[in-house]
mmCIF file of C-alpha atoms in Angstrom:
data_model
loop_
_atom_site.group_PDB
_atom_site.id
_atom_site.type_symbol
_atom_site.label_atom_id
_atom_site.label_comp_id
_atom_site.label_asym_id
_atom_site.label_seq_id
_atom_site.Cartn_x
_atom_site.Cartn_y
_atom_site.Cartn_z
ATOM 1 C CA MET A 1 58.038 29.782 16.195
ATOM 2 C CA ASN A 2 56.500 32.016 13.568
ATOM 3 C CA THR A 3 52.835 31.087 13.062
ATOM 4 C CA GLN A 4 53.364 30.972 9.310
ATOM 5 C CA GLN A 5 55.758 28.047 9.769
ATOM 6 C CA ARG A 6 53.831 26.271 12.544
ATOM 7 C CA SER A 7 52.964 22.628 11.967
ATOM 8 C CA PRO A 8 49.326 21.947 11.012
ATOM 9 C CA TRP A 9 49.283 19.464 13.905
ATOM 10 C CA ALA A 10 49.373 22.446 16.258
ATOM 11 C CA TRP A 11 45.982 23.761 15.144
ATOM 12 C CA ILE A 12 43.993 21.385 12.909
ATOM 13 C CA PRO A 13 43.068 18.894 15.680
ATOM 14 C CA THR A 14 41.976 21.657 18.072
ATOM 15 C CA LEU A 15 40.200 23.661 15.356
ATOM 16 C CA TYR A 16 37.977 20.758 14.344
ATOM 17 C CA PHE A 17 37.481 19.647 17.937
ATOM 18 C CA ALA A 18 36.244 23.193 18.536
ATOM 19 C CA GLN A 19 33.981 22.928 15.487
ATOM 20 C CA GLY A 20 32.313 19.777 16.824
ATOM 21 C CA ILE A 21 31.664 20.852 20.425
ATOM 22 C CA PRO A 22 29.002 23.574 19.932
ATOM 23 C CA TYR A 23 27.096 21.422 17.432
ATOM 24 C CA VAL A 24 26.866 18.471 19.818
ATOM 25 C CA VAL A 25 25.946 20.842 22.675
ATOM 26 C CA VAL A 26 23.108 22.440 20.723
ATOM 27 C CA MET A 27 21.782 19.240 19.147
ATOM 28 C CA THR A 28 22.364 16.558 21.785
ATOM 29 C CA LEU A 29 23.430 17.941 25.149
ATOM 30 C CA SER A 30 20.444 20.306 25.156
ATOM 31 C CA VAL A 31 18.066 17.329 24.779
ATOM 32 C CA VAL A 32 19.575 15.468 27.749
ATOM 33 C CA LEU A 33 19.671 18.661 29.824
ATOM 34 C CA TYR A 34 15.989 19.400 29.210
ATOM 35 C CA LYS A 35 14.992 15.775 29.839
ATOM 36 C CA ASN A 36 16.848 15.848 33.170
ATOM 37 C CA LEU A 37 15.007 19.078 34.026
ATOM 38 C CA GLY A 38 11.626 17.446 33.386
ATOM 39 C CA ILE A 39 10.672 19.151 30.096
ATOM 40 C CA SER A 40 8.145 17.174 28.017
ATOM 41 C CA ASN A 41 9.203 15.235 24.900
ATOM 42 C CA THR A 42 6.819 17.392 22.845
ATOM 43 C CA ASP A 43 8.599 20.607 23.842
ATOM 44 C CA ILE A 44 12.092 19.122 23.683
ATOM 45 C CA ALA A 45 11.660 17.805 20.126
ATOM 46 C CA LEU A 46 9.842 20.897 18.826
ATOM 47 C CA TYR A 47 12.143 23.576 20.177
ATOM 48 C CA THR A 48 15.479 21.804 19.821
ATOM 49 C CA SER A 49 14.586 20.912 16.205
ATOM 50 C CA TRP A 50 14.262 24.640 15.514
ATOM 51 C CA LEU A 51 17.922 24.909 16.456
ATOM 52 C CA TYR A 52 18.758 23.260 13.102
ATOM 53 C CA LEU A 53 17.630 26.449 11.325
ATOM 54 C CA PRO A 54 21.049 28.200 11.317
ATOM 55 C CA TRP A 55 22.527 25.205 9.466
ATOM 56 C CA VAL A 56 19.552 25.228 7.052
ATOM 57 C CA ILE A 57 20.060 28.871 6.051
ATOM 58 C CA LYS A 58 23.851 28.919 6.495
ATOM 59 C CA PRO A 59 24.494 29.202 2.732
ATOM 60 C CA LEU A 60 22.496 32.453 2.649
ATOM 61 C CA TRP A 61 24.894 34.423 4.850
ATOM 62 C CA SER A 62 28.123 32.645 3.925
ATOM 63 C CA PRO A 63 29.156 35.587 1.638
ATOM 64 C CA LEU A 64 29.579 37.736 4.768
ATOM 65 C CA ALA A 65 32.741 35.825 5.602
ATOM 66 C CA GLU A 66 34.082 36.855 2.186
ATOM 67 C CA LEU A 67 33.091 40.521 2.535
ATOM 68 C CA PHE A 68 34.300 41.456 5.990
ATOM 69 C CA GLY A 69 37.495 40.595 7.844
ATOM 70 C CA THR A 70 39.746 37.576 7.433
ATOM 71 C CA LYS A 71 38.783 33.942 7.967
ATOM 72 C CA ARG A 72 41.258 33.793 10.848
ATOM 73 C CA LEU A 73 39.531 36.718 12.562
ATOM 74 C CA TRP A 74 36.109 35.150 12.074
ATOM 75 C CA VAL A 75 37.307 31.856 13.584
ATOM 76 C CA THR A 76 38.785 33.370 16.741
ATOM 77 C CA VAL A 77 36.011 35.906 17.387
ATOM 78 C CA LEU A 78 33.285 33.288 16.947
ATOM 79 C CA GLN A 79 35.087 30.883 19.289
ATOM 80 C CA PHE A 80 35.217 33.538 22.009
ATOM 81 C CA PHE A 81 31.522 34.176 21.395
ATOM 82 C CA VAL A 82 30.672 30.461 21.724
ATOM 83 C CA GLY A 83 32.665 30.301 24.970
ATOM 84 C CA THR A 84 30.672 33.257 26.304
ATOM 85 C CA ALA A 85 27.397 31.640 25.193
ATOM 86 C CA LEU A 86 28.273 28.391 27.001
ATOM 87 C CA ALA A 87 28.866 30.393 30.175
ATOM 88 C CA GLY A 88 25.552 32.132 29.478
ATOM 89 C CA VAL A 89 23.755 28.771 29.500
ATOM 90 C CA ALA A 90 25.346 28.031 32.885
ATOM 91 C CA LEU A 91 23.869 31.281 34.216
ATOM 92 C CA THR A 92 20.363 30.409 32.970
ATOM 93 C CA ILE A 93 20.147 26.885 34.437
ATOM 94 C CA PRO A 94 19.483 27.891 38.086
ATOM 95 C CA THR A 95 16.727 30.358 37.051
ATOM 96 C CA ASP A 96 12.952 29.830 37.002
ATOM 97 C CA LYS A 97 12.895 30.524 33.236
ATOM 98 C CA VAL A 98 15.669 28.071 32.374
ATOM 99 C CA PHE A 99 13.889 26.590 29.321
ATOM 100 C CA GLN A 100 13.117 29.924 27.646
ATOM 101 C CA LEU A 101 16.392 31.658 28.561
ATOM 102 C CA SER A 102 18.694 28.744 27.725
ATOM 103 C CA LEU A 103 16.901 28.230 24.389
ATOM 104 C CA ALA A 104 17.595 31.864 23.494
ATOM 105 C CA VAL A 105 21.297 31.371 24.275
ATOM 106 C CA PHE A 106 21.361 28.067 22.349
ATOM 107 C CA TRP A 107 19.899 29.928 19.361
ATOM 108 C CA LEU A 108 22.752 32.455 19.458
ATOM 109 C CA MET A 109 25.242 29.623 19.881
ATOM 110 C CA ALA A 110 23.766 27.758 16.899
ATOM 111 C CA PHE A 111 24.169 30.795 14.620
ATOM 112 C CA ALA A 112 27.730 31.304 15.861
ATOM 113 C CA SER A 113 28.533 27.605 15.360
ATOM 114 C CA ALA A 114 27.131 27.539 11.815
ATOM 115 C CA SER A 115 29.101 30.694 10.978
ATOM 116 C CA HIS A 116 32.220 29.176 12.530
ATOM 117 C CA ASP A 117 31.801 26.134 10.238
ATOM 118 C CA ILE A 118 31.921 28.449 7.205
ATOM 119 C CA ALA A 119 34.959 30.361 8.446
ATOM 120 C CA ALA A 120 36.912 27.321 9.675
ATOM 121 C CA ASP A 121 36.424 25.319 6.472
ATOM 122 C CA GLY A 122 37.347 28.356 4.352
ATOM 123 C CA TYR A 123 40.400 29.030 6.510
ATOM 124 C CA TYR A 124 41.525 25.384 6.234
ATOM 125 C CA MET A 125 41.569 25.655 2.439
ATOM 126 C CA LEU A 126 43.515 28.933 2.544
ATOM 127 C CA ALA A 127 46.052 27.899 5.189
ATOM 128 C CA LEU A 128 47.171 24.623 3.593
ATOM 129 C CA PRO A 129 48.395 23.699 0.115
ATOM 130 C CA GLN A 130 46.177 21.175 -1.656
ATOM 131 C CA HIS A 131 48.344 18.129 -0.911
ATOM 132 C CA GLN A 132 48.227 18.918 2.822
ATOM 133 C CA GLN A 133 44.462 19.508 2.694
ATOM 134 C CA ALA A 134 44.062 15.946 1.439
ATOM 135 C CA ALA A 135 46.555 14.580 3.968
ATOM 136 C CA PHE A 136 44.777 16.153 6.943
ATOM 137 C CA VAL A 137 41.160 15.477 5.938
ATOM 138 C CA GLY A 138 41.149 12.318 8.065
ATOM 139 C CA VAL A 139 42.573 14.264 11.020
ATOM 140 C CA ARG A 140 39.763 16.810 10.662
ATOM 141 C CA SER A 141 37.117 14.115 10.661
ATOM 142 C CA THR A 142 38.663 12.205 13.578
ATOM 143 C CA PHE A 143 38.834 15.188 15.926
ATOM 144 C CA TYR A 144 35.350 16.327 14.963
ATOM 145 C CA ARG A 145 34.107 12.832 15.893
ATOM 146 C CA LEU A 146 36.105 12.918 19.129
ATOM 147 C CA ALA A 147 34.312 16.157 20.014
ATOM 148 C CA ASN A 148 30.995 14.380 19.445
ATOM 149 C CA ILE A 149 32.013 11.427 21.612
ATOM 150 C CA GLY A 150 33.427 13.748 24.265
ATOM 151 C CA GLY A 151 30.240 15.802 24.296
ATOM 152 C CA GLN A 152 27.577 13.136 23.936
ATOM 153 C CA GLY A 153 29.521 10.558 25.936
ATOM 154 C CA GLY A 154 31.949 12.204 28.330
ATOM 155 C CA LEU A 155 29.956 15.309 29.246
ATOM 156 C CA VAL A 156 26.680 13.398 29.658
ATOM 157 C CA TYR A 157 28.504 10.922 31.911
ATOM 158 C CA LEU A 158 30.037 13.807 33.855
ATOM 159 C CA ALA A 159 26.611 15.416 34.328
ATOM 160 C CA GLY A 160 25.293 12.114 35.685
ATOM 161 C CA GLU A 161 28.268 11.679 38.013
ATOM 162 C CA LEU A 162 27.936 15.241 39.343
ATOM 163 C CA THR A 163 24.195 14.749 39.821
ATOM 164 C CA GLU A 164 24.811 11.659 41.941
ATOM 165 C CA ARG A 165 27.482 13.420 44.020
ATOM 166 C CA SER A 166 25.661 16.719 44.548
ATOM 167 C CA GLY A 167 22.104 15.413 44.568
ATOM 168 C CA SER A 168 21.113 18.293 42.273
ATOM 169 C CA VAL A 169 20.521 18.113 38.504
ATOM 170 C CA VAL A 170 20.604 21.915 38.328
ATOM 171 C CA GLN A 171 23.944 22.184 40.103
ATOM 172 C CA ALA A 172 25.466 19.380 38.015
ATOM 173 C CA TRP A 173 24.528 20.883 34.648
ATOM 174 C CA THR A 174 25.568 24.359 35.793
ATOM 175 C CA TRP A 175 29.064 23.037 36.533
ATOM 176 C CA VAL A 176 29.198 21.204 33.176
ATOM 177 C CA PHE A 177 28.414 24.372 31.220
ATOM 178 C CA TRP A 178 30.848 26.501 33.236
ATOM 179 C CA LEU A 179 33.523 23.906 32.471
ATOM 180 C CA LEU A 180 32.616 23.960 28.773
ATOM 181 C CA GLY A 181 32.646 27.755 28.645
ATOM 182 C CA GLY A 182 36.095 27.890 30.228
ATOM 183 C CA LEU A 183 37.418 25.196 27.872
ATOM 184 C CA PHE A 184 36.137 27.045 24.828
ATOM 185 C CA VAL A 185 37.636 30.381 25.880
ATOM 186 C CA LEU A 186 40.986 28.572 26.274
ATOM 187 C CA LEU A 187 40.595 27.057 22.794
ATOM 188 C CA ALA A 188 39.831 30.499 21.358
ATOM 189 C CA ALA A 189 42.912 31.976 23.068
ATOM 190 C CA TRP A 190 45.042 29.083 21.757
ATOM 191 C CA HIS A 191 43.862 29.640 18.186
ATOM 192 C CA ALA A 192 44.368 33.401 18.441
ATOM 193 C CA LEU A 193 47.990 32.531 19.247
ATOM 194 C CA VAL A 194 48.823 29.632 16.930
ATOM 195 C CA LEU A 195 46.700 29.931 13.791
ATOM 196 C CA PRO A 196 48.939 30.796 10.829
ATOM 197 C CA ARG A 197 48.356 34.006 8.885
ATOM 198 C CA PRO A 198 48.257 32.752 5.276
ATOM 199 C CA ALA A 199 48.900 35.369 2.605
ATOM 200 C CA ALA A 200 45.704 34.341 0.816
ATOM 201 C CA ASP A 201 43.585 35.132 3.900
ATOM 202 C CA VAL A 202 43.107 38.830 3.151
ATOM 203 C CA GLN A 203 40.727 41.463 4.471
ATOM 204 C CA GLY A 204 37.377 41.270 2.653
ATOM 205 C CA PRO A 205 36.394 44.076 0.248
ATOM 206 C CA GLY A 206 33.679 45.318 2.630
ATOM 207 C CA ARG A 207 30.269 46.807 1.968
ATOM 208 C CA GLY A 208 31.195 48.302 -1.387
ATOM 209 C CA ALA A 209 31.491 44.858 -2.960
ATOM 210 C CA ALA A 210 28.299 43.528 -1.395
ATOM 211 C CA ARG A 211 26.068 44.194 -4.391
ATOM 212 C CA GLY A 212 28.349 42.436 -6.862
ATOM 213 C CA LEU A 213 28.904 39.501 -4.531
ATOM 214 C CA ALA A 214 25.170 39.218 -3.861
ATOM 215 C CA ALA A 215 24.448 39.102 -7.603
ATOM 216 C CA GLU A 216 27.127 36.452 -8.080
ATOM 217 C CA PHE A 217 25.728 34.449 -5.175
ATOM 218 C CA MET A 218 22.192 34.567 -6.594
ATOM 219 C CA ALA A 219 23.506 33.341 -9.953
ATOM 220 C CA VAL A 220 25.252 30.402 -8.236
ATOM 221 C CA PHE A 221 22.114 29.678 -6.210
ATOM 222 C CA ALA A 222 19.936 29.749 -9.358
ATOM 223 C CA SER A 223 22.333 27.419 -11.203
ATOM 224 C CA PHE A 224 21.829 24.810 -8.467
ATOM 225 C CA PHE A 225 18.080 24.702 -9.121
ATOM 226 C CA LYS A 226 18.664 24.325 -12.863
ATOM 227 C CA LYS A 227 20.451 20.996 -12.426
ATOM 228 C CA PRO A 228 18.814 18.058 -14.266
ATOM 229 C CA GLY A 229 16.335 16.135 -12.113
ATOM 230 C CA ILE A 230 16.531 18.701 -9.304
ATOM 231 C CA ALA A 231 13.054 17.830 -7.946
ATOM 232 C CA ILE A 232 14.071 14.207 -7.339
ATOM 233 C CA THR A 233 17.412 15.363 -5.904
ATOM 234 C CA LEU A 234 15.648 17.637 -3.407
ATOM 235 C CA GLY A 235 13.198 14.879 -2.535
ATOM 236 C CA PHE A 236 16.099 12.538 -1.771
ATOM 237 C CA LEU A 237 17.958 15.160 0.292
ATOM 238 C CA LEU A 238 14.827 15.899 2.339
ATOM 239 C CA LEU A 239 13.466 12.363 2.775
ATOM 240 C CA TYR A 240 16.461 10.033 2.975
ATOM 241 C CA ARG A 241 16.779 10.671 6.720
ATOM 242 C CA PHE A 242 13.031 11.168 7.315
ATOM 243 C CA PRO A 243 12.780 8.259 9.813
ATOM 244 C CA GLU A 244 16.135 8.988 11.439
ATOM 245 C CA ALA A 245 15.224 12.644 11.993
ATOM 246 C CA GLN A 246 12.315 11.539 14.163
ATOM 247 C CA LEU A 247 14.152 8.730 15.951
ATOM 248 C CA LEU A 248 17.204 10.807 16.896
ATOM 249 C CA LYS A 249 15.173 13.390 18.813
ATOM 250 C CA LEU A 250 13.569 10.677 20.967
ATOM 251 C CA ALA A 251 16.546 8.347 21.443
ATOM 252 C CA SER A 252 17.932 9.994 24.592
ATOM 253 C CA PRO A 253 14.489 10.666 26.138
ATOM 254 C CA PHE A 254 13.571 6.994 25.521
ATOM 255 C CA LEU A 255 16.724 5.787 27.254
ATOM 256 C CA LEU A 256 16.160 8.153 30.193
ATOM 257 C CA ASP A 257 12.389 7.813 30.693
ATOM 258 C CA PRO A 258 11.324 5.412 33.473
ATOM 259 C CA VAL A 259 9.955 1.986 32.564
ATOM 260 C CA ASP A 260 6.413 2.930 33.643
ATOM 261 C CA LYS A 261 6.469 5.600 30.918
ATOM 262 C CA GLY A 262 7.745 3.148 28.302
ATOM 263 C CA GLY A 263 11.434 4.086 28.524
ATOM 264 C CA LEU A 264 14.422 2.046 29.634
ATOM 265 C CA GLY A 265 15.015 3.955 32.875
ATOM 266 C CA LEU A 266 18.771 4.397 32.385
ATOM 267 C CA SER A 267 20.740 6.845 34.482
ATOM 268 C CA THR A 268 22.324 9.859 32.795
ATOM 269 C CA LYS A 269 25.746 8.230 33.282
ATOM 270 C CA ALA A 270 24.568 5.028 31.582
ATOM 271 C CA VAL A 271 23.243 7.020 28.607
ATOM 272 C CA GLY A 272 26.647 8.683 28.314
ATOM 273 C CA ILE A 273 28.256 5.239 28.093
ATOM 274 C CA ALA A 274 25.712 3.365 25.937
ATOM 275 C CA TYR A 275 24.605 6.014 23.476
ATOM 276 C CA GLY A 276 27.250 8.716 23.715
ATOM 277 C CA THR A 277 30.342 6.500 23.726
ATOM 278 C CA VAL A 278 29.561 2.978 22.446
ATOM 279 C CA GLY A 279 26.925 4.219 19.982
ATOM 280 C CA LEU A 280 28.995 7.072 18.572
ATOM 281 C CA THR A 281 32.082 4.885 18.251
ATOM 282 C CA ALA A 282 29.995 2.419 16.229
ATOM 283 C CA LEU A 283 28.673 5.309 14.134
ATOM 284 C CA THR A 284 32.230 6.395 13.348
ATOM 285 C CA LEU A 285 33.276 2.851 12.417
ATOM 286 C CA GLY A 286 30.183 2.513 10.232
ATOM 287 C CA GLY A 287 31.121 5.704 8.400
ATOM 288 C CA LEU A 288 34.626 4.398 7.748
ATOM 289 C CA ALA A 289 33.256 1.058 6.533
ATOM 290 C CA GLY A 290 30.742 2.771 4.257
ATOM 291 C CA GLY A 291 33.450 4.883 2.673
ATOM 292 C CA TRP A 292 35.567 1.771 2.086
ATOM 293 C CA VAL A 293 32.648 -0.076 0.456
ATOM 294 C CA ILE A 294 31.916 2.826 -1.913
ATOM 295 C CA SER A 295 35.600 3.140 -2.812
ATOM 296 C CA ARG A 296 35.642 -0.568 -3.734
ATOM 297 C CA ILE A 297 32.444 -0.947 -5.771
ATOM 298 C CA GLY A 298 31.154 2.594 -6.405
ATOM 299 C CA LEU A 299 28.048 4.353 -5.088
ATOM 300 C CA LYS A 300 25.677 2.892 -7.676
ATOM 301 C CA ARG A 301 26.314 -0.733 -6.664
ATOM 302 C CA ALA A 302 26.609 0.099 -2.974
ATOM 303 C CA LEU A 303 23.476 2.270 -2.786
ATOM 304 C CA TRP A 304 20.836 -0.331 -1.888
ATOM 305 C CA PRO A 305 22.966 -2.286 0.599
ATOM 306 C CA LEU A 306 23.778 1.014 2.320
ATOM 307 C CA VAL A 307 20.155 2.193 2.268
ATOM 308 C CA LEU A 308 19.078 -1.074 3.913
ATOM 309 C CA ALA A 309 21.930 -0.797 6.423
ATOM 310 C CA MET A 310 20.681 2.691 7.298
ATOM 311 C CA HIS A 311 17.050 1.803 7.974
ATOM 312 C CA VAL A 312 16.668 -1.886 8.893
ATOM 313 C CA PRO A 313 18.630 -1.572 12.186
ATOM 314 C CA ASN A 314 16.016 0.940 13.411
ATOM 315 C CA VAL A 315 14.121 -2.172 14.474
ATOM 316 C CA ALA A 316 16.577 -2.272 17.429
ATOM 317 C CA PHE A 317 14.694 0.596 19.104
ATOM 318 C CA LEU A 318 11.354 -1.155 18.615
ATOM 319 C CA LEU A 319 12.711 -4.342 20.176
ATOM 320 C CA LEU A 320 14.198 -2.386 23.098
ATOM 321 C CA ALA A 321 10.837 -0.666 23.664
ATOM 322 C CA ILE A 322 9.002 -4.017 23.644
ATOM 323 C CA THR A 323 11.431 -6.050 25.768
ATOM 324 C CA HIS A 324 12.836 -3.402 28.174
ATOM 325 C CA PRO A 325 16.174 -5.142 28.829
ATOM 326 C CA THR A 326 17.958 -4.152 32.018
ATOM 327 C CA SER A 327 21.484 -5.151 30.971
ATOM 328 C CA LEU A 328 23.583 -2.145 29.936
ATOM 329 C CA ALA A 329 25.670 -4.451 27.748
ATOM 330 C CA VAL A 330 22.579 -5.627 25.821
ATOM 331 C CA ILE A 331 21.306 -2.059 25.406
ATOM 332 C CA SER A 332 24.749 -0.830 24.323
ATOM 333 C CA GLY A 333 25.005 -3.691 21.811
ATOM 334 C CA ALA A 334 21.619 -2.860 20.283
ATOM 335 C CA LEU A 335 22.540 0.824 20.016
ATOM 336 C CA ALA A 336 25.902 -0.082 18.480
ATOM 337 C CA VAL A 337 24.170 -2.129 15.754
ATOM 338 C CA GLU A 338 21.734 0.702 14.985
ATOM 339 C CA GLN A 339 24.441 3.381 14.961
ATOM 340 C CA PHE A 340 26.846 1.285 12.873
ATOM 341 C CA GLY A 341 24.094 0.875 10.273
ATOM 342 C CA TYR A 342 23.382 4.605 10.391
ATOM 343 C CA GLY A 343 27.066 5.332 9.790
ATOM 344 C CA LEU A 344 27.108 2.958 6.809
ATOM 345 C CA GLY A 345 23.985 4.441 5.257
ATOM 346 C CA PHE A 346 24.957 8.040 5.825
ATOM 347 C CA THR A 347 28.060 7.656 3.630
ATOM 348 C CA ALA A 348 25.757 7.011 0.664
ATOM 349 C CA TYR A 349 23.975 10.286 1.412
ATOM 350 C CA LEU A 350 27.241 12.233 1.646
ATOM 351 C CA MET A 351 28.564 10.748 -1.596
ATOM 352 C CA TYR A 352 25.325 11.582 -3.396
ATOM 353 C CA MET A 353 25.665 15.195 -2.253
ATOM 354 C CA ILE A 354 29.198 15.246 -3.668
ATOM 355 C CA HIS A 355 27.800 13.948 -6.959
ATOM 356 C CA VAL A 356 25.047 16.601 -7.008
ATOM 357 C CA ALA A 357 27.496 19.410 -6.191
ATOM 358 C CA ASP A 358 30.043 18.400 -8.822
ATOM 359 C CA GLY A 359 30.765 21.188 -11.302
ATOM 360 C CA ALA A 360 32.211 24.684 -11.497
ATOM 361 C CA GLN A 361 30.523 25.884 -8.279
ATOM 362 C CA LYS A 362 30.948 22.673 -6.290
ATOM 363 C CA THR A 363 31.748 24.386 -2.970
ATOM 364 C CA ALA A 364 28.666 26.619 -3.046
ATOM 365 C CA HIS A 365 26.410 23.838 -4.358
ATOM 366 C CA TYR A 366 27.610 21.453 -1.664
ATOM 367 C CA ALA A 367 26.792 24.092 0.958
ATOM 368 C CA ILE A 368 23.268 24.351 -0.472
ATOM 369 C CA CYS A 369 22.962 20.551 -0.251
ATOM 370 C CA THR A 370 23.923 20.674 3.431
ATOM 371 C CA GLY A 371 21.209 23.274 3.984
ATOM 372 C CA PHE A 372 18.583 20.898 2.600
ATOM 373 C CA MET A 373 20.138 18.099 4.648
ATOM 374 C CA ALA A 374 19.585 20.149 7.827
ATOM 375 C CA LEU A 375 16.039 21.042 6.734
ATOM 376 C CA GLY A 376 15.314 17.341 6.286
ATOM 377 C CA MET A 377 16.318 16.808 9.911
ATOM 378 C CA MET A 378 14.579 19.887 11.309
ATOM 379 C CA ILE A 379 11.001 19.488 10.073
ATOM 380 C CA PRO A 380 10.357 15.806 10.961
ATOM 381 C CA GLY A 381 12.074 16.281 14.316
ATOM 382 C CA MET A 382 9.672 19.061 15.260
ATOM 383 C CA TRP A 383 6.571 16.862 15.478
ATOM 384 C CA SER A 384 8.278 13.673 16.683
ATOM 385 C CA GLY A 385 8.003 14.484 20.396
ATOM 386 C CA TRP A 386 4.313 15.367 20.113
ATOM 387 C CA LEU A 387 3.654 12.113 18.258
ATOM 388 C CA GLN A 388 5.498 10.001 20.823
ATOM 389 C CA ASP A 389 3.765 11.725 23.732
ATOM 390 C CA HIS A 390 0.393 10.836 22.181
ATOM 391 C CA ILE A 391 0.981 7.227 21.097
ATOM 392 C CA GLY A 392 3.815 5.920 23.335
ATOM 393 C CA TYR A 393 7.247 4.530 22.512
ATOM 394 C CA VAL A 394 6.315 1.162 20.981
ATOM 395 C CA PRO A 395 3.875 2.598 18.374
ATOM 396 C CA PHE A 396 6.289 5.476 17.768
ATOM 397 C CA PHE A 397 9.224 3.205 16.909
ATOM 398 C CA ALA A 398 6.875 1.101 14.751
ATOM 399 C CA TRP A 399 5.944 4.314 12.927
ATOM 400 C CA VAL A 400 9.650 5.074 12.413
ATOM 401 C CA LEU A 401 9.948 1.796 10.482
ATOM 402 C CA VAL A 402 6.944 2.740 8.310
ATOM 403 C CA ALA A 403 8.531 6.168 7.759
ATOM 404 C CA THR A 404 11.427 4.503 5.931
ATOM 405 C CA LEU A 405 9.184 4.030 2.854
ATOM 406 C CA PRO A 406 9.670 7.576 1.435
ATOM 407 C CA SER A 407 13.422 7.079 1.738
ATOM 408 C CA PHE A 408 13.269 3.814 -0.217
ATOM 409 C CA VAL A 409 11.125 5.468 -2.916
ATOM 410 C CA MET A 410 13.548 8.375 -3.373
ATOM 411 C CA ALA A 411 16.551 6.010 -3.421
ATOM 412 C CA ALA A 412 14.880 4.134 -6.284
ATOM 413 C CA LEU A 413 14.362 7.367 -8.252
ATOM 414 C CA ILE A 414 17.810 8.964 -8.105
ATOM 415 C CA LYS A 415 20.378 8.408 -10.834
ATOM 416 C CA VAL A 416 24.036 7.739 -10.028
ATOM 417 C CA PRO A 417 26.739 7.391 -12.714
ATOM 418 C CA ASP A 418 28.440 4.021 -13.043
ATOM 419 C CA ASN A 419 31.547 3.713 -10.841
ATOM 420 C CA PHE A 420 30.995 7.099 -9.159
ATOM 421 C CA GLY A 421 33.059 7.112 -5.973
ATOM 422 C CA LYS A 422 34.962 3.969 -6.943
ATOM 423 C CA LYS A 423 38.708 4.182 -6.486
ATOM 424 C CA VAL A 424 40.434 3.982 -9.857
ATOM 425 C CA GLU A 425 43.795 2.264 -9.891
ATOM 426 C CA ALA A 426 46.595 4.304 -11.436
#
């Protein structure tokens, strides 16, 4: 079949599955890997938080995808690069310098993944007419979430299973990353074959147009910072997830650490089930529920219930740290409650970004918002491991509850139009 006539079902699910995998590898799998290898929480949180940087500065190099090559070319080349980088991590794991060498490869993978996000989203808009873009937006989201569950749940479980069978953490994680690298090369080959070649996806104008495009980009960037109430907007974008940014970096280490160090002493397999599968499924359901609530009553009325849903369930981690339950069902239930609340609350954040970006340059302004969103996760995450190492898990999770206060303050200061986000009946 000619690729121009190929059904979107042939490539949209795999494209967005491929978009999710490197992100979950860089942000989550790396944390579990390093914890299994005995790296300290201080180093894990500090150095893996730096991996957010490509998503922070992504808007700054997004014009490159417009200047050089086609979006289709960018997508396939970057996927082959990610596949190679995953194999590169597998090569570093058995070495004496695994932490330093694998971090360098993760850095390259993070830049490739952030660039792939730009190209894939741009390609999606070029390859489909507007009515199909709307029809497949749920498919995009579903397969991206499945990649997260597969990575944080399935691959973590697999690493635990292989560790138990081989008796070697190093060998187990080496096999996992070889498997991932092979899978990603196959995905890249599949997309090189099946991705349509839309007429609108043309070769960029190249270096000659760089100056004009750069000037246009700077004008768009400047217009973002001229929006009314921009200081409060930036404060909200940076502080809404201030407690969550710290908690997320220590969630897996807390579940894995032995009881005598304040953790729950779960096996890697159990973490894959409780946090990576049950927790992420609850997160996805929470996101769907949050979107439904906003569509029914609008963001303005839903804001405070969703803010509370985001932060109050963080008490689950404090209770787990105090009581140290041994039942996987109890632990999974507590994580499901916390993650469901996070999913609910995060929809308010996403809708507010849509409100902020609204206007003539909404695509570029939304990309800038996502950069500040990533920055808000990166900076608090960097010190969270050091703090936990110095005060222990119980005081740390108590601090996370105190750290919700800046989020509440910024939520009180933002302005949302009446009925924004509410579904209007025809």
